[in-house]
XYZ file of C-alpha atoms in Angstrom:
347
model
C -0.081 0.106 0.130
C 1.372 3.615 -0.871
C 2.935 5.564 1.887
C 1.462 9.162 2.325
C 1.539 11.822 5.217
C -0.616 12.654 7.816
C -1.263 16.154 6.423
C -1.908 14.538 3.030
C -4.220 12.107 4.396
C -6.403 14.903 6.043
C -6.365 16.949 2.514
C -7.415 13.599 0.625
C -10.293 12.988 3.373
C -11.494 16.541 2.676
C -11.361 16.487 -1.103
C -13.089 13.014 -1.529
C -15.679 14.087 0.813
C -16.218 17.309 -0.925
C -16.286 15.334 -4.349
C -19.265 13.280 -2.737
C -20.981 15.834 -1.022
C -21.604 19.459 -2.607
C -22.760 20.939 1.097
C -19.099 20.729 2.701
C -17.353 24.012 2.600
C -14.123 24.815 3.887
C -13.492 27.867 5.814
C -10.966 29.385 8.238
C -7.905 32.058 8.482
C -5.167 30.729 5.937
C -6.885 27.683 4.251
C -6.397 29.133 0.872
C -2.747 30.497 1.067
C 0.091 28.923 -0.365
C 0.977 26.621 2.760
C -2.707 25.947 3.444
C -2.837 24.949 7.193
C 0.574 22.839 7.066
C -0.746 21.733 3.436
C -4.097 20.572 4.929
C -6.113 22.584 2.672
C -3.875 23.476 -0.173
C -5.109 20.595 -2.487
C -8.904 21.300 -1.634
C -8.764 24.645 -2.414
C -7.073 23.575 -5.602
C -9.712 21.501 -6.778
C -12.638 23.260 -5.941
C -11.684 27.026 -5.644
C -12.811 29.995 -3.563
C -16.240 29.497 -3.900
C -16.188 26.538 -1.774
C -12.470 26.807 -0.055
C -11.938 30.516 1.194
C -10.359 32.676 3.682
C -12.041 34.433 6.265
C -11.544 37.339 8.861
C -9.899 36.586 12.123
C -13.009 36.270 14.643
C -13.126 32.848 16.223
C -16.442 33.334 17.703
C -18.114 34.774 14.612
C -16.808 32.725 12.325
C -18.058 29.463 14.458
C -21.352 31.282 15.056
C -21.778 31.651 11.270
C -20.566 27.668 10.776
C -23.449 26.725 13.312
C -26.088 28.910 11.468
C -24.723 27.555 8.115
C -25.180 24.060 9.436
C -28.550 24.865 10.170
C -29.510 25.662 6.991
C -28.368 22.747 5.197
C -24.667 23.160 4.540
C -21.968 21.346 6.128
C -19.134 23.661 7.103
C -15.381 22.469 7.817
C -13.886 24.999 9.886
C -10.270 25.508 10.434
C -8.743 26.923 13.516
C -5.321 26.931 13.273
C -4.755 26.318 17.136
C -6.963 24.676 19.547
C -6.129 27.192 22.063
C -8.233 29.895 20.463
C -11.425 27.598 20.292
C -11.783 29.198 23.974
C -12.924 31.962 21.966
C -15.780 30.011 20.439
C -17.196 28.539 23.794
C -20.579 29.889 23.753
C -21.179 28.907 20.298
C -19.783 25.244 20.498
C -20.704 24.113 23.595
C -24.261 26.402 23.680
C -25.385 26.525 20.388
C -23.684 23.536 18.251
C -23.734 20.923 21.097
C -27.337 21.661 21.909
C -29.393 22.563 19.063
C -30.666 18.596 18.139
C -31.729 18.223 21.744
C -33.549 21.734 22.156
C -35.350 21.025 19.205
C -36.238 17.202 20.103
C -34.013 16.437 17.363
C -35.790 18.336 14.321
C -32.672 20.496 13.811
C -29.325 19.135 13.490
C -25.854 21.017 12.956
C -23.624 19.265 10.802
C -20.186 20.902 11.460
C -16.465 19.742 11.768
C -14.123 21.531 13.408
C -10.155 20.794 12.766
C -7.925 22.802 15.290
C -4.058 21.858 15.949
C -3.302 20.997 19.558
C 0.087 20.369 20.612
C 4.005 21.583 21.443
C 7.002 23.130 19.542
C 9.942 25.638 20.088
C 8.790 27.638 22.792
C 5.113 28.286 22.245
C 4.621 28.187 26.131
C 1.538 28.699 27.707
C -0.909 30.283 25.133
C -0.084 28.427 22.035
C 0.639 24.986 23.010
C -2.139 23.589 25.230
C -3.920 20.369 24.632
C -7.818 21.144 25.513
C -9.419 18.079 24.309
C -10.881 17.318 28.077
C -12.892 20.683 27.870
C -14.761 19.373 24.703
C -15.237 15.796 25.272
C -16.919 16.702 28.658
C -19.923 18.272 26.580
C -22.608 15.994 25.560
C -23.687 16.613 22.148
C -19.867 17.107 20.692
C -17.787 14.077 19.177
C -13.955 14.488 19.810
C -11.570 12.894 17.510
C -7.601 12.840 17.925
C -6.274 10.865 14.950
C -2.968 9.273 15.592
C -1.848 7.852 12.449
C -2.435 9.171 8.775
C -4.912 6.219 7.785
C -6.536 7.247 11.233
C -6.711 10.940 10.306
C -8.475 9.997 7.097
C -10.902 7.626 8.024
C -12.009 9.662 11.087
C -12.238 12.786 9.252
C -14.319 11.275 6.240
C -16.555 9.835 8.995
C -16.846 13.244 10.560
C -17.564 14.924 7.400
C -20.508 12.325 6.432
C -22.170 13.151 9.917
C -25.041 15.480 10.770
C -23.531 16.571 14.393
C -20.637 18.655 15.519
C -17.539 16.721 15.771
C -13.769 18.210 16.949
C -10.915 16.737 15.335
C -7.776 17.926 17.340
C -4.583 17.359 15.369
C -1.370 17.040 16.999
C 1.121 19.322 15.075
C 4.184 17.197 15.764
C 2.094 14.352 13.560
C 1.816 15.967 10.161
C 5.086 14.799 8.557
C 4.745 11.444 9.659
C 3.998 8.806 7.073
C 1.830 5.614 7.040
C -0.146 3.236 4.699
C -3.391 5.030 3.594
C -5.712 3.253 1.244
C -6.582 5.602 -1.934
C -10.371 5.098 -2.029
C -12.841 6.851 0.451
C -13.117 4.859 4.029
C -14.583 5.628 7.018
C -13.467 4.462 10.447
C -16.743 4.620 13.149
C -16.244 6.911 15.835
C -15.897 5.120 19.174
C -13.729 2.535 18.145
C -10.276 2.198 19.706
C -7.203 0.669 17.733
C -4.842 -1.863 18.843
C -1.480 -0.909 18.104
C 0.457 -3.641 19.638
C -0.497 -6.771 21.377
C 0.648 -7.759 24.808
C -0.169 -9.504 27.672
C 1.472 -7.904 30.747
C 0.366 -4.539 30.872
C -2.123 -2.182 28.687
C -1.056 1.039 27.805
C -4.038 3.218 26.450
C -2.494 6.406 24.457
C -4.053 9.798 22.991
C -2.553 11.257 19.822
C 0.619 11.849 19.788
C 1.595 9.765 22.986
C 0.640 6.800 20.785
C 3.886 7.166 19.006
C 5.778 7.578 22.528
C 4.091 4.584 23.681
C 4.976 2.323 21.041
C 8.808 3.587 21.802
C 8.160 2.823 25.685
C 6.918 -0.576 24.356
C 10.085 -1.393 22.866
C 12.006 -0.597 25.489
C 9.894 -2.527 27.859
C 9.865 -5.700 25.370
C 13.944 -5.216 25.812
C 13.220 -6.419 29.399
C 10.812 -9.421 28.476
C 7.696 -7.160 29.386
C 5.381 -7.305 26.674
C 2.917 -4.190 26.622
C -0.396 -3.799 24.736
C -1.281 -0.714 23.116
C -4.577 1.071 22.475
C -5.022 4.014 20.448
C -8.094 5.572 21.676
C -8.802 7.638 18.367
C -12.303 8.842 19.417
C -12.551 10.380 23.147
C -16.136 11.156 22.731
C -17.865 8.489 22.010
C -15.008 6.498 23.879
C -14.507 2.958 23.262
C -14.637 1.684 26.949
C -15.418 -1.859 26.265
C -12.152 -2.389 24.242
C -9.853 -0.879 27.067
C -11.608 -3.223 29.639
C -11.088 -6.404 27.527
C -7.310 -5.413 27.255
C -6.945 -4.640 30.879
C -9.101 -8.013 31.945
C -6.319 -9.632 29.934
C -3.311 -7.661 31.467
C -4.604 -6.615 35.120
C -2.341 -3.442 34.711
C -3.296 0.000 32.852
C -1.034 3.119 32.116
C -2.818 6.083 30.418
C -0.994 8.006 28.441
C -2.463 11.519 27.374
C -1.236 14.809 25.876
C -3.302 16.916 28.292
C -3.058 17.874 31.857
C -3.196 15.143 34.349
C -5.933 16.337 36.703
C -9.319 16.258 35.716
C -8.476 15.213 32.214
C -8.841 12.162 29.923
C -6.515 9.884 31.758
C -8.929 10.738 34.624
C -11.901 9.681 32.717
C -10.427 6.581 31.568
C -9.228 5.423 34.849
C -12.351 6.028 36.442
C -14.351 3.831 34.006
C -12.012 1.009 34.416
C -11.864 1.333 38.226
C -15.729 0.992 38.417
C -15.612 -1.851 35.982
C -12.954 -3.889 36.656
C -11.504 -3.060 40.496
C -11.664 -6.528 41.457
C -9.282 -7.739 38.263
C -6.610 -5.207 38.702
C -2.992 -6.285 39.667
C -1.635 -2.822 40.235
C -2.941 0.550 40.539
C -3.571 2.634 37.485
C -0.800 4.662 36.344
C -0.891 7.805 34.582
C 1.447 9.986 32.634
C 0.174 13.192 31.370
C 1.321 17.211 31.891
C 1.874 18.471 35.141
C -0.623 20.908 36.594
C 1.280 23.885 35.403
C 1.291 26.070 32.239
C 3.669 24.675 29.552
C 6.815 26.537 29.815
C 8.614 29.153 27.007
C 11.905 27.769 28.088
C 13.346 24.694 26.158
C 15.238 23.738 28.845
C 12.033 23.584 31.202
C 9.846 22.405 28.467
C 12.427 19.123 28.085
C 11.112 18.184 31.823
C 7.333 19.247 31.287
C 6.519 16.697 28.513
C 6.384 13.293 29.408
C 7.617 10.768 26.683
C 8.454 7.093 26.318
C 10.975 7.190 29.189
C 8.028 8.284 31.954
C 5.531 5.814 30.075
C 7.982 2.867 30.153
C 8.768 3.744 34.205
C 5.073 3.881 34.812
C 4.425 0.149 33.471
C 7.590 -0.958 35.137
C 5.746 -0.009 38.438
C 2.741 -1.646 37.592
C 4.722 -4.794 37.038
C 6.951 -3.844 40.389
C 10.149 -3.985 38.239
C 13.193 -2.179 39.265
C 13.475 0.733 36.900
C 16.659 0.809 34.843
C 19.805 3.185 35.793
C 19.620 6.346 34.014
C 21.443 9.473 34.001
C 20.175 12.570 35.882
C 20.470 14.070 32.433
C 17.073 13.950 30.636
C 17.457 13.717 26.824
C 16.007 16.347 24.686
C 12.846 15.030 22.434
C 13.397 14.561 18.828
C 11.328 17.138 17.115
C 10.070 16.677 13.575
C 12.912 17.829 10.862
C 10.115 19.469 8.778
C 8.370 21.312 11.770
C 9.116 25.009 11.456
C 5.951 26.595 13.265
C 2.213 27.187 13.375
C 1.861 27.921 9.566
């Protein structure tokens, strides 16, 4: 099967969905410029032109409100926000309007709306430009939240979102855009609420979110060198969450590590831990471990950034603690994370 990049998979999904459904429009700041939001909207603009792919003024709340109205009137807007941090400016439109119209109208009105937003980290973008806010949106009934980690999932999940008649928020980690993987050329759809098994194992379950899936794979390789077989599940969809698949895996291994890109307190890792604790408390062989961001804003300093973000080392250490295996001797100096070579900034 051919290999394409994550950003190319998003662009292909957008083009194929637009070709199938003429109601879909793409809008947002920069969607029609030369760079096309990391290249994710460039192909759609070239194929469909400014009638269906167009730039907008910079007013997040107004744009989102306009898209809610467009959805109510029969269109399916694909709204691109270059940073998920600025979705905070849209909360009234997303939470009080997009998520609730169907319920307030007894199902007679729907809001087909897909919102793409970038989340993640990078070269000192600090407290206001690198947040991972998925827990805020996953908390709201009426919203679906997806976080694809691979090119294949990016295409399949976005195709599904663009076929739905309800609001979906697609959060994309900025370090994933240049990652390559096998992606079918024909359109296909991945159901929401269906986790993916990345790696099978019998000793410990690692449930990972977004870019942490890649970190979990590295951790599993290190654990395998010590004879520990970790099973990795990629949640793919936060709301709906595939609790059943997670429970089946934990029932097999008896141990659970959750790796999330967001803050540890009151976040996705806490929700998953609560669900498994309620369902499988008597079958757990060890306390559930969580690997997530500390409860402080993201630092601007690159030195502090290196100790702020958890990675494979922290995931592997959490798994070893579940198994009561001694941690390997490590130097006090923590290695710097390997940034994507092609990553140069938000646009």
